Amino acid sequence: MAGPARQCRHEVLQVDISRYAKEAGRSPPSDEQRQAAATTKRSSRPNNQSEGKGASTISPYTFPAPLMLPDDLLALNDDEPPQSMLSWLRARNPVTQTRKTIYVVRTPSVDARVSFIKTWTVPTTATSSKLKTLEPPRLADVSAYLEAFYYPLLVKTLPQDVSFVSWETTEQAKPQKGRKKPASMPAYVGLKIGDGVTRIRSRPCPDGVFGGQLNLNDLLDGALHVLPADAYAILLLVDHDLYEDDEDDFCCGRAYGGSRVCIVSSSRYHPALDTLDYYIDGGIDLAHMWPASHCQSFVEGVCSLHEPRPPTKKRKRTQKKPKPKVSADDVPAGLDVSSTPMGAALRAVQPLSDSAQELHGLWFSRVARTVSHELGHCFCLGHCAYYACVMQGTTSVAEDLRQPPYLCPVCLAKVAHALMGITPNTGDTEQAYAVQRYQALMEFCQGWLHVGMFAGFHAWLQKRVQMLSAGASASSPICLD
Ligand SMILES: [Zn+2]
Ligand SMILES: [Zn+2]
Ligand SMILES: [Zn+2]
């Protein structure tokens, strides 16, 4: 595993891009570029004039820079310009009074004639009965999270029954007696939603982690056919492993943003996969998932694996303090890092236990973040490079797990623009909307404080709301038009 994973106390907060990225000549957008990106005006000047001279800057202790670790998407490729508010305005599908519901499709049940694909949802690497029978993320929990994340939109379950059925109508599709699996894997299964059936390609799983995979484009087509008239977007959540084309090994999620349909698979987030050798190359470190991914010791550890010389700086660690204070490099005078949103999030992290309840929560937290990301594409949000942000693109599951669940100020400005005022009493300013949305998310996280990501997110939200309520305009999450 990458970095000093065990017993790390996460004492120093990394709010800047990694040393690796700096040495590779990478840099995040400047404050001016970030503020220009969050405004609806053509001028590059920030539109928050109340702070007097100069630009009001966003605190990195609330919204740190993307980490840009080796092999992260932004470290590999920064050629694509990030999407500004203005370019989003040109691309978006407006939410309207007649189209303001997010639909989620039930996880498909499995018809007896294709019962062999039931086994495809259990990783071949799950050796203990606890892992084999671990409850996957529940649709109701995913819906509740989305309802807070995309406040104030309603999230409804599509009423139709959904199941995987046989695509073949010939005798060969009938299960042979005593066998769960046909002699050879059929090339197709059917996705039945209501009365319609869509043909879904299947194939063996290239890395053997699951018994088989389903084609995500075919599944998205199936969901697209049942998009209700009042739907803003539709989400299909599946437990099966997915692939997009012949080239890829697997794919966790995809959105057809313009068509407002997206799909997420929970399969690769299964905790039984966390210790696979091939994932370790990708750097999964269970002690350093967000918010602990912003632990400087971890970031330095990962960077040092990608260069011949060791890190130049070593931090002393104090012992036996249950709640260490969090510090950071170049802290402004008088700032207590522990009391900032990111400092508080880092302090909220507890060591992971392997109880079934915690593993289920861990699995769900990963899916919740990816679902909010893919639905973000349905709101026409592009991949983000402005800050660490849930809308960052990723190249691996390990990178997914290092990313925050929150929207950065630029992406939040877009969502606020889309959603404020869509129902009465959602605030008549972006800031008022943001506070209501944060409170809805805080309420959700309250029920999941035994899970690291939600505990960290709750602490972050609490500090954020305190700052906004105290009128901390110097670090306002959004530019006020
Ligand atoms: Zn750490
Ligand atoms: Zn994406
Ligand atoms: Zn963003």
GROMACS .gro file of C-alpha atoms and ligand atoms in nm:
model
  484
    1MET     CA    1   0.000   0.000   0.000
    2ALA     CA    2   0.107   0.353  -0.063
    3GLY     CA    3   0.230   0.572   0.216
    4PRO     CA    4   0.244   0.525   0.588
    5ALA     CA    5  -0.103   0.378   0.616
    6ARG     CA    6  -0.100   0.223   0.960
    7GLN     CA    7  -0.165   0.427   1.269
    8CYS     CA    8  -0.115   0.751   1.083
    9ARG     CA    9  -0.249   1.038   1.290
   10HIS     CA   10  -0.312   1.268   0.993
   11GLU     CA   11  -0.161   1.562   1.175
   12VAL     CA   12  -0.073   1.786   0.886
   13LEU     CA   13  -0.328   1.891   0.629
   14GLN     CA   14  -0.234   1.906   0.261
   15VAL     CA   15  -0.424   2.191   0.101
   16ASP     CA   16  -0.206   2.246  -0.205
   17ILE     CA   17  -0.135   2.023  -0.503
   18SER     CA   18   0.119   1.749  -0.437
   19ARG     CA   19   0.493   1.799  -0.459
   20TYR     CA   20   0.493   1.550  -0.746
   21ALA     CA   21   0.255   1.769  -0.945
   22LYS     CA   22   0.455   2.083  -0.871
   23GLU     CA   23   0.777   1.920  -0.983
   24ALA     CA   24   0.599   1.806  -1.299
   25GLY     CA   25   0.511   2.168  -1.369
   26ARG     CA   26   0.143   2.136  -1.292
   27SER     CA   27  -0.054   2.409  -1.118
   28PRO     CA   28  -0.418   2.454  -1.027
   29PRO     CA   29  -0.606   2.750  -1.175
   30SER     CA   30  -0.530   3.083  -1.008
   31ASP     CA   31  -0.776   3.248  -0.767
   32GLU     CA   32  -0.870   3.490  -1.043
   33GLN     CA   33  -0.941   3.209  -1.288
   34ARG     CA   34  -1.146   3.024  -1.028
   35GLN     CA   35  -1.354   3.329  -0.948
   36ALA     CA   36  -1.405   3.413  -1.312
   37ALA     CA   37  -1.515   3.055  -1.369
   38ALA     CA   38  -1.787   3.084  -1.105
   39THR     CA   39  -1.946   3.399  -1.240
   40THR     CA   40  -2.217   3.446  -1.499
   41LYS     CA   41  -2.050   3.769  -1.616
   42ARG     CA   42  -1.809   3.794  -1.903
   43SER     CA   43  -1.560   4.008  -1.715
   44SER     CA   44  -1.281   3.816  -1.551
   45ARG     CA   45  -1.323   4.035  -1.242
   46PRO     CA   46  -1.481   3.868  -0.945
   47ASN     CA   47  -1.837   3.984  -0.891
   48ASN     CA   48  -1.827   3.989  -0.516
   49GLN     CA   49  -1.752   4.359  -0.471
   50SER     CA   50  -1.811   4.377  -0.100
   51GLU     CA   51  -1.459   4.280  -0.003
   52GLY     CA   52  -1.302   4.604  -0.118
   53LYS     CA   53  -0.977   4.587  -0.304
   54GLY     CA   54  -0.862   4.274  -0.476
   55ALA     CA   55  -1.031   3.944  -0.514
   56SER     CA   56  -1.199   3.770  -0.226
   57THR     CA   57  -1.023   3.437  -0.208
   58ILE     CA   58  -1.162   3.102  -0.117
   59SER     CA   59  -0.988   2.950   0.182
   60PRO     CA   60  -0.787   2.638   0.095
   61TYR     CA   61  -0.877   2.508   0.442
   62THR     CA   62  -1.234   2.487   0.316
   63PHE     CA   63  -1.171   2.407  -0.049
   64PRO     CA   64  -0.820   2.265  -0.099
   65ALA     CA   65  -0.659   2.229  -0.438
   66PRO     CA   66  -0.690   1.895  -0.618
   67LEU     CA   67  -0.417   1.667  -0.484
   68MET     CA   68  -0.285   1.568  -0.827
   69LEU     CA   69  -0.106   1.258  -0.704
   70PRO     CA   70   0.098   1.055  -0.952
   71ASP     CA   71  -0.139   0.883  -1.199
   72ASP     CA   72  -0.434   1.100  -1.098
   73LEU     CA   73  -0.627   1.224  -1.398
   74LEU     CA   74  -0.527   1.586  -1.345
   75ALA     CA   75  -0.161   1.493  -1.301
   76LEU     CA   76  -0.167   1.298  -1.626
   77ASN     CA   77  -0.366   1.537  -1.837
   78ASP     CA   78  -0.443   1.903  -1.790
   79ASP     CA   79  -0.493   1.983  -2.156
   80GLU     CA   80  -0.868   2.001  -2.139
   81PRO     CA   81  -0.979   2.344  -2.013
   82PRO     CA   82  -1.214   2.310  -1.716
   83GLN     CA   83  -1.576   2.409  -1.762
   84SER     CA   84  -1.657   2.764  -1.650
   85MET     CA   85  -1.999   2.887  -1.542
   86LEU     CA   86  -2.042   3.059  -1.877
   87SER     CA   87  -1.966   2.748  -2.079
   88TRP     CA   88  -2.197   2.549  -1.849
   89LEU     CA   89  -2.478   2.798  -1.912
   90ARG     CA   90  -2.447   2.731  -2.284
   91ALA     CA   91  -2.449   2.352  -2.237
   92ARG     CA   92  -2.705   2.295  -1.965
   93ASN     CA   93  -3.050   2.138  -1.972
   94PRO     CA   94  -3.256   2.373  -1.756
   95VAL     CA   95  -3.454   2.229  -1.468
   96THR     CA   96  -3.814   2.342  -1.517
   97GLN     CA   97  -4.136   2.330  -1.318
   98THR     CA   98  -4.256   2.040  -1.530
   99ARG     CA   99  -3.925   1.855  -1.527
  100LYS     CA  100  -3.782   1.858  -1.178
  101THR     CA  101  -3.781   1.500  -1.052
  102ILE     CA  102  -3.488   1.262  -1.039
  103TYR     CA  103  -3.595   0.902  -1.100
  104VAL     CA  104  -3.400   0.605  -0.978
  105VAL     CA  105  -3.456   0.265  -1.133
  106ARG     CA  106  -3.484  -0.030  -0.895
  107THR     CA  107  -3.187  -0.262  -0.895
  108PRO     CA  108  -3.304  -0.534  -1.139
  109SER     CA  109  -3.420  -0.864  -0.995
  110VAL     CA  110  -3.302  -1.178  -1.177
  111ASP     CA  111  -3.545  -1.408  -1.358
  112ALA     CA  112  -3.502  -1.784  -1.301
  113ARG     CA  113  -3.397  -1.844  -1.663
  114VAL     CA  114  -3.088  -1.630  -1.616
  115SER     CA  115  -3.030  -1.716  -1.251
  116PHE     CA  116  -2.663  -1.779  -1.324
  117ILE     CA  117  -2.601  -1.403  -1.344
  118LYS     CA  118  -2.695  -1.371  -0.977
  119THR     CA  119  -2.355  -1.508  -0.889
  120TRP     CA  120  -2.190  -1.238  -1.098
  121THR     CA  121  -2.249  -0.980  -0.826
  122VAL     CA  122  -2.036  -1.161  -0.568
  123PRO     CA  123  -1.662  -1.097  -0.613
  124THR     CA  124  -1.461  -1.412  -0.666
  125THR     CA  125  -1.221  -1.262  -0.411
  126ALA     CA  126  -1.480  -1.261  -0.132
  127THR     CA  127  -1.361  -1.548   0.084
  128SER     CA  128  -1.544  -1.496   0.412
  129SER     CA  129  -1.918  -1.543   0.443
  130LYS     CA  130  -1.936  -1.188   0.583
  131LEU     CA  131  -1.802  -1.047   0.257
  132LYS     CA  132  -1.998  -1.287   0.038
  133THR     CA  133  -2.325  -1.188   0.198
  134LEU     CA  134  -2.250  -0.820   0.261
  135GLU     CA  135  -2.560  -0.615   0.190
  136PRO     CA  136  -2.512  -0.390  -0.113
  137PRO     CA  137  -2.600  -0.019  -0.095
  138ARG     CA  138  -2.976   0.025  -0.066
  139LEU     CA  139  -3.169   0.223  -0.321
  140ALA     CA  140  -3.359   0.406  -0.046
  141ASP     CA  141  -3.031   0.531   0.104
  142VAL     CA  142  -2.898   0.637  -0.234
  143SER     CA  143  -3.223   0.824  -0.302
  144ALA     CA  144  -3.213   0.998   0.036
  145TYR     CA  145  -2.856   1.110  -0.027
  146LEU     CA  146  -2.943   1.243  -0.371
  147GLU     CA  147  -3.242   1.428  -0.233
  148ALA     CA  148  -3.009   1.619  -0.001
  149PHE     CA  149  -2.732   1.659  -0.258
  150TYR     CA  150  -2.963   1.795  -0.528
  151TYR     CA  151  -3.185   1.979  -0.284
  152PRO     CA  152  -3.472   2.063  -0.335
  153LEU     CA  153  -3.544   1.818  -0.618
  154LEU     CA  154  -3.764   1.517  -0.546
  155VAL     CA  155  -3.612   1.174  -0.595
  156LYS     CA  156  -3.862   0.901  -0.686
  157THR     CA  157  -3.831   0.533  -0.762
  158LEU     CA  158  -3.946   0.442  -1.109
  159PRO     CA  159  -4.271   0.249  -1.047
  160GLN     CA  160  -4.215  -0.020  -1.311
  161ASP     CA  161  -4.082  -0.364  -1.221
  162VAL     CA  162  -3.727  -0.416  -1.340
  163SER     CA  163  -3.560  -0.751  -1.401
  164PHE     CA  164  -3.295  -0.932  -1.596
  165VAL     CA  165  -3.456  -1.192  -1.821
  166SER     CA  166  -3.344  -1.430  -2.089
  167TRP     CA  167  -3.293  -1.272  -2.428
  168GLU     CA  168  -3.307  -1.603  -2.608
  169THR     CA  169  -3.640  -1.757  -2.689
  170THR     CA  170  -3.513  -2.094  -2.807
  171GLU     CA  171  -3.476  -2.417  -2.617
  172GLN     CA  172  -3.112  -2.346  -2.548
  173ALA     CA  173  -3.206  -2.071  -2.306
  174LYS     CA  174  -3.375  -2.315  -2.071
  175PRO     CA  175  -3.157  -2.404  -1.777
  176GLN     CA  176  -3.025  -2.757  -1.793
  177LYS     CA  177  -3.125  -2.969  -1.500
  178GLY     CA  178  -2.904  -2.936  -1.199
  179ARG     CA  179  -2.691  -2.660  -1.352
  180LYS     CA  180  -2.696  -2.303  -1.247
  181LYS     CA  181  -2.493  -2.192  -1.543
  182PRO     CA  182  -2.535  -2.263  -1.914
  183ALA     CA  183  -2.254  -2.455  -2.082
  184SER     CA  184  -2.137  -2.134  -2.246
  185MET     CA  185  -2.212  -1.780  -2.147
  186PRO     CA  186  -2.493  -1.635  -2.358
  187ALA     CA  187  -2.393  -1.327  -2.550
  188TYR     CA  188  -2.701  -1.138  -2.430
  189VAL     CA  189  -2.945  -1.104  -2.146
  190GLY     CA  190  -3.260  -0.892  -2.150
  191LEU     CA  191  -3.332  -0.591  -1.927
  192LYS     CA  192  -3.707  -0.582  -1.871
  193ILE     CA  193  -3.851  -0.253  -1.749
  194GLY     CA  194  -4.230  -0.264  -1.738
  195ASP     CA  195  -4.333  -0.434  -2.062
  196GLY     CA  196  -4.026  -0.345  -2.268
  197VAL     CA  197  -3.713  -0.558  -2.298
  198THR     CA  198  -3.375  -0.425  -2.410
  199ARG     CA  199  -3.096  -0.650  -2.532
  200ILE     CA  200  -2.787  -0.628  -2.308
  201ARG     CA  201  -2.452  -0.763  -2.420
  202SER     CA  202  -2.259  -0.971  -2.167
  203ARG     CA  203  -1.906  -1.104  -2.155
  204PRO     CA  204  -1.666  -1.278  -1.919
  205CYS     CA  205  -1.491  -1.042  -1.676
  206PRO     CA  206  -1.136  -0.980  -1.812
  207ASP     CA  207  -0.971  -0.975  -1.471
  208GLY     CA  208  -1.185  -1.257  -1.332
  209VAL     CA  209  -1.300  -1.056  -1.030
  210PHE     CA  210  -1.663  -1.125  -1.120
  211GLY     CA  211  -1.829  -1.410  -1.308
  212GLY     CA  212  -1.937  -1.186  -1.594
  213GLN     CA  213  -2.007  -0.829  -1.699
  214LEU     CA  214  -2.288  -0.637  -1.868
  215ASN     CA  215  -2.256  -0.366  -2.128
  216LEU     CA  216  -2.330  -0.025  -1.980
  217ASN     CA  217  -2.430   0.144  -2.305
  218ASP     CA  218  -2.704  -0.115  -2.358
  219LEU     CA  219  -2.828  -0.066  -2.003
  220LEU     CA  220  -2.833   0.311  -2.051
  221ASP     CA  221  -3.037   0.263  -2.367
  222GLY     CA  222  -3.287   0.060  -2.167
  223ALA     CA  223  -3.320   0.336  -1.906
  224LEU     CA  224  -3.349   0.603  -2.175
  225HIS     CA  225  -3.659   0.436  -2.315
  226VAL     CA  226  -3.847   0.477  -1.988
  227LEU     CA  227  -3.755   0.836  -1.901
  228PRO     CA  228  -4.080   0.973  -1.753
  229ALA     CA  229  -4.213   1.301  -1.887
  230ASP     CA  230  -4.159   1.481  -1.556
  231ALA     CA  231  -3.808   1.344  -1.510
  232TYR     CA  232  -3.516   1.580  -1.503
  233ALA     CA  233  -3.285   1.279  -1.500
  234ILE     CA  234  -3.289   0.906  -1.444
  235LEU     CA  235  -3.036   0.689  -1.262
  236LEU     CA  236  -2.991   0.316  -1.300
  237LEU     CA  237  -2.810   0.158  -1.006
  238VAL     CA  238  -2.689  -0.197  -1.063
  239ASP     CA  239  -2.491  -0.448  -0.861
  240HIS     CA  240  -2.340  -0.611  -1.171
  241ASP     CA  241  -1.997  -0.531  -1.305
  242LEU     CA  242  -2.003  -0.318  -1.621
  243TYR     CA  243  -1.791  -0.261  -1.929
  244GLU     CA  244  -1.816   0.006  -2.192
  245ASP     CA  245  -1.618  -0.132  -2.483
  246ASP     CA  246  -1.374  -0.408  -2.569
  247GLU     CA  247  -1.079  -0.201  -2.455
  248ASP     CA  248  -1.170  -0.147  -2.092
  249ASP     CA  249  -1.156  -0.386  -1.800
  250PHE     CA  250  -1.453  -0.241  -1.620
  251CYS     CA  251  -1.641   0.084  -1.567
  252CYS     CA  252  -1.803   0.208  -1.243
  253GLY     CA  253  -2.039   0.463  -1.391
  254ARG     CA  254  -2.128   0.668  -1.693
  255ALA     CA  255  -2.369   0.945  -1.784
  256TYR     CA  256  -2.519   1.056  -2.110
  257GLY     CA  257  -2.544   1.409  -1.979
  258GLY     CA  258  -2.734   1.550  -2.274
  259SER     CA  259  -2.990   1.271  -2.249
  260ARG     CA  260  -3.009   1.304  -1.869
  261VAL     CA  261  -2.953   0.937  -1.803
  262CYS     CA  262  -2.678   0.778  -1.596
  263ILE     CA  263  -2.574   0.443  -1.456
  264VAL     CA  264  -2.363   0.344  -1.158
  265SER     CA  265  -2.242  -0.001  -1.064
  266SER     CA  266  -2.167  -0.081  -0.701
  267SER     CA  267  -1.953  -0.383  -0.797
  268ARG     CA  268  -1.603  -0.237  -0.795
  269TYR     CA  269  -1.661  -0.053  -0.468
  270HIS     CA  270  -1.721  -0.380  -0.285
  271PRO     CA  271  -1.493  -0.387   0.022
  272ALA     CA  272  -1.387  -0.741  -0.073
  273LEU     CA  273  -1.183  -0.586  -0.355
  274ASP     CA  274  -0.987  -0.345  -0.138
  275THR     CA  275  -0.692  -0.569  -0.081
  276LEU     CA  276  -0.650  -0.705  -0.431
  277ASP     CA  277  -0.293  -0.691  -0.552
  278TYR     CA  278  -0.378  -0.519  -0.873
  279TYR     CA  279  -0.560  -0.247  -0.685
  280ILE     CA  280  -0.264  -0.187  -0.460
  281ASP     CA  281  -0.078  -0.071  -0.768
  282GLY     CA  282  -0.350   0.189  -0.795
  283GLY     CA  283  -0.279   0.295  -0.440
  284ILE     CA  284  -0.589   0.213  -0.233
  285ASP     CA  285  -0.505   0.302   0.122
  286LEU     CA  286  -0.796   0.238   0.354
  287ALA     CA  287  -0.653   0.476   0.613
  288HIS     CA  288  -0.636   0.759   0.360
  289MET     CA  289  -0.967   0.781   0.186
  290TRP     CA  290  -1.125   1.129   0.187
  291PRO     CA  291  -1.088   1.336   0.404
  292ALA     CA  292  -0.769   1.160   0.517
  293SER     CA  293  -0.648   1.172   0.156
  294HIS     CA  294  -0.549   1.530   0.244
  295CYS     CA  295  -0.304   1.401   0.507
  296GLN     CA  296   0.033   1.545   0.412
  297SER     CA  297   0.219   1.239   0.532
  298PHE     CA  298   0.015   1.021   0.296
  299VAL     CA  299   0.060   1.258   0.001
  300GLU     CA  300   0.435   1.270   0.058
  301GLY     CA  301   0.445   0.891   0.087
  302VAL     CA  302   0.273   0.843  -0.247
  303CYS     CA  303   0.495   1.101  -0.416
  304SER     CA  304   0.809   0.940  -0.280
  305LEU     CA  305   0.713   0.611  -0.447
  306HIS     CA  306   0.734   0.781  -0.783
  307GLU     CA  307   1.082   0.924  -0.762
  308PRO     CA  308   1.428   0.802  -0.665
  309ARG     CA  309   1.483   1.033  -0.370
  310PRO     CA  310   1.296   1.022  -0.043
  311PRO     CA  311   1.077   1.309   0.075
  312THR     CA  312   1.286   1.590   0.218
  313LYS     CA  313   1.063   1.658   0.512
  314LYS     CA  314   0.966   1.430   0.794
  315ARG     CA  315   0.712   1.519   1.054
  316LYS     CA  316   0.746   1.422   1.415
  317ARG     CA  317   0.450   1.240   1.556
  318THR     CA  318   0.329   1.289   1.908
  319GLN     CA  319   0.182   0.991   2.086
  320LYS     CA  320  -0.132   0.901   2.278
  321LYS     CA  321  -0.337   1.203   2.192
  322PRO     CA  322  -0.678   1.078   2.089
  323LYS     CA  323  -0.766   1.391   1.894
  324PRO     CA  324  -0.449   1.553   1.764
  325LYS     CA  325  -0.464   1.908   1.648
  326VAL     CA  326  -0.438   1.945   1.275
  327SER     CA  327  -0.184   2.181   1.130
  328ALA     CA  328  -0.064   2.265   0.781
  329ASP     CA  329   0.229   2.428   0.608
  330ASP     CA  330   0.233   2.807   0.575
  331VAL     CA  331  -0.068   2.855   0.799
  332PRO     CA  332  -0.182   3.219   0.815
  333ALA     CA  333  -0.112   3.376   1.154
  334GLY     CA  334  -0.394   3.321   1.399
  335LEU     CA  335  -0.564   3.044   1.203
  336ASP     CA  336  -0.643   2.729   1.400
  337VAL     CA  337  -0.645   2.467   1.125
  338SER     CA  338  -0.846   2.227   1.342
  339SER     CA  339  -1.136   2.468   1.343
  340THR     CA  340  -1.152   2.497   0.963
  341PRO     CA  341  -1.384   2.275   0.760
  342MET     CA  342  -1.103   2.054   0.628
  343GLY     CA  343  -0.928   2.043   0.967
  344ALA     CA  344  -1.254   1.942   1.134
  345ALA     CA  345  -1.318   1.679   0.866
  346LEU     CA  346  -0.973   1.530   0.919
  347ARG     CA  347  -1.026   1.518   1.296
  348ALA     CA  348  -1.355   1.336   1.251
  349VAL     CA  349  -1.192   1.034   1.086
  350GLN     CA  350  -1.193   0.721   1.299
  351PRO     CA  351  -1.005   0.398   1.229
  352LEU     CA  352  -1.208   0.156   1.019
  353SER     CA  353  -1.344  -0.159   1.179
  354ASP     CA  354  -1.441  -0.461   0.974
  355SER     CA  355  -1.790  -0.511   1.117
  356ALA     CA  356  -2.053  -0.589   0.854
  357GLN     CA  357  -2.232  -0.265   0.943
  358GLU     CA  358  -1.922  -0.052   0.882
  359LEU     CA  359  -1.830  -0.235   0.564
  360HIS     CA  360  -2.181  -0.186   0.431
  361GLY     CA  361  -2.157   0.185   0.519
  362LEU     CA  362  -1.816   0.209   0.353
  363TRP     CA  363  -1.955   0.050   0.037
  364PHE     CA  364  -2.256   0.280   0.037
  365SER     CA  365  -2.044   0.594   0.089
  366ARG     CA  366  -1.842   0.515  -0.222
  367VAL     CA  367  -2.151   0.455  -0.431
  368ALA     CA  368  -2.318   0.771  -0.296
  369ARG     CA  369  -2.027   0.984  -0.408
  370THR     CA  370  -2.013   0.829  -0.756
  371VAL     CA  371  -2.389   0.858  -0.801
  372SER     CA  372  -2.378   1.229  -0.716
  373HIS     CA  373  -2.091   1.269  -0.965
  374GLU     CA  374  -2.266   1.091  -1.251
  375LEU     CA  375  -2.589   1.280  -1.191
  376GLY     CA  376  -2.380   1.598  -1.196
  377HIS     CA  377  -2.308   1.516  -1.561
  378CYS     CA  378  -2.685   1.501  -1.618
  379PHE     CA  379  -2.690   1.861  -1.492
  380CYS     CA  380  -2.427   1.915  -1.764
  381LEU     CA  381  -2.145   1.968  -1.516
  382GLY     CA  382  -1.812   1.887  -1.677
  383HIS     CA  383  -1.512   1.741  -1.499
  384CYS     CA  384  -1.367   1.987  -1.252
  385ALA     CA  385  -1.007   2.099  -1.222
  386TYR     CA  386  -1.058   2.407  -1.007
  387TYR     CA  387  -1.039   2.249  -0.662
  388ALA     CA  388  -1.062   1.908  -0.501
  389CYS     CA  389  -1.423   1.838  -0.595
  390VAL     CA  390  -1.670   1.555  -0.638
  391MET     CA  391  -1.683   1.647  -1.007
  392GLN     CA  392  -1.313   1.570  -1.065
  393GLY     CA  393  -1.255   1.296  -1.321
  394THR     CA  394  -1.070   0.986  -1.206
  395THR     CA  395  -0.859   0.710  -1.354
  396SER     CA  396  -0.901   0.447  -1.082
  397VAL     CA  397  -1.111   0.331  -0.792
  398ALA     CA  398  -0.827   0.441  -0.564
  399GLU     CA  399  -0.852   0.795  -0.698
  400ASP     CA  400  -1.230   0.790  -0.652
  401LEU     CA  401  -1.184   0.715  -0.285
  402ARG     CA  402  -0.953   1.013  -0.235
  403GLN     CA  403  -1.197   1.265  -0.370
  404PRO     CA  404  -1.435   1.471  -0.159
  405PRO     CA  405  -1.813   1.434  -0.157
  406TYR     CA  406  -1.870   1.811  -0.180
  407LEU     CA  407  -1.907   2.040  -0.478
  408CYS     CA  408  -1.637   2.304  -0.510
  409PRO     CA  409  -1.741   2.672  -0.532
  410VAL     CA  410  -1.746   2.669  -0.912
  411CYS     CA  411  -1.958   2.354  -0.940
  412LEU     CA  412  -2.180   2.464  -0.652
  413ALA     CA  413  -2.247   2.792  -0.831
  414LYS     CA  414  -2.373   2.594  -1.132
  415VAL     CA  415  -2.597   2.368  -0.924
  416ALA     CA  416  -2.729   2.666  -0.726
  417HIS     CA  417  -2.806   2.845  -1.051
  418ALA     CA  418  -2.997   2.538  -1.173
  419LEU     CA  419  -3.191   2.466  -0.855
  420MET     CA  420  -3.249   2.774  -0.640
  421GLY     CA  421  -3.604   2.895  -0.664
  422ILE     CA  422  -3.723   2.572  -0.825
  423THR     CA  423  -3.952   2.526  -0.525
  424PRO     CA  424  -4.066   2.802  -0.286
  425ASN     CA  425  -3.850   2.891   0.014
  426THR     CA  426  -3.520   2.763  -0.121
  427GLY     CA  427  -3.356   3.097  -0.064
  428ASP     CA  428  -3.342   3.399  -0.286
  429THR     CA  429  -2.966   3.423  -0.287
  430GLU     CA  430  -2.707   3.163  -0.377
  431GLN     CA  431  -2.571   3.180  -0.026
  432ALA     CA  432  -2.912   3.118   0.131
  433TYR     CA  433  -2.964   2.825  -0.105
  434ALA     CA  434  -2.620   2.686  -0.021
  435VAL     CA  435  -2.692   2.695   0.353
  436GLN     CA  436  -3.023   2.511   0.309
  437ARG     CA  437  -2.858   2.250   0.090
  438TYR     CA  438  -2.572   2.205   0.337
  439GLN     CA  439  -2.822   2.161   0.619
  440ALA     CA  440  -3.007   1.892   0.425
  441LEU     CA  441  -2.678   1.710   0.367
  442MET     CA  442  -2.580   1.748   0.731
  443GLU     CA  443  -2.906   1.592   0.839
  444PHE     CA  444  -2.841   1.298   0.606
  445CYS     CA  445  -2.482   1.250   0.729
  446GLN     CA  446  -2.603   1.252   1.089
  447GLY     CA  447  -2.741   0.901   1.037
  448TRP     CA  448  -2.410   0.772   0.897
  449LEU     CA  449  -2.149   0.904   1.137
  450HIS     CA  450  -2.002   0.554   1.175
  451VAL     CA  451  -1.872   0.586   0.818
  452GLY     CA  452  -1.554   0.787   0.761
  453MET     CA  453  -1.664   0.980   0.454
  454PHE     CA  454  -1.994   1.085   0.608
  455ALA     CA  455  -1.835   1.168   0.945
  456GLY     CA  456  -1.582   1.387   0.765
  457PHE     CA  457  -1.847   1.542   0.543
  458HIS     CA  458  -2.067   1.617   0.846
  459ALA     CA  459  -1.780   1.793   1.023
  460TRP     CA  460  -1.695   1.987   0.707
  461LEU     CA  461  -2.059   2.090   0.656
  462GLN     CA  462  -2.099   2.197   1.016
  463LYS     CA  463  -1.803   2.434   0.996
  464ARG     CA  464  -1.910   2.553   0.655
  465VAL     CA  465  -2.259   2.643   0.774
  466GLN     CA  466  -2.115   2.818   1.078
  467MET     CA  467  -1.891   3.026   0.855
  468LEU     CA  468  -2.168   3.117   0.615
  469SER     CA  469  -2.412   3.194   0.893
  470ALA     CA  470  -2.153   3.419   1.053
  471GLY     CA  471  -2.130   3.604   0.723
  472ALA     CA  472  -1.780   3.488   0.640
  473SER     CA  473  -1.799   3.643   0.297
  474ALA     CA  474  -1.425   3.625   0.243
  475SER     CA  475  -1.466   3.254   0.193
  476SER     CA  476  -1.814   3.251   0.049
  477PRO     CA  477  -1.864   2.935  -0.155
  478ILE     CA  478  -2.018   3.115  -0.442
  479CYS     CA  479  -1.999   3.444  -0.617
  480LEU     CA  480  -2.304   3.652  -0.557
  481ASP     CA  481  -2.466   3.790  -0.867
  482ZN      ZN  482  -0.243   1.017   0.748
  483ZN      ZN  483  -1.734   1.199  -1.471
  484ZN      ZN  484  -1.581   2.154  -0.894
   0.00000   0.00000   0.00000
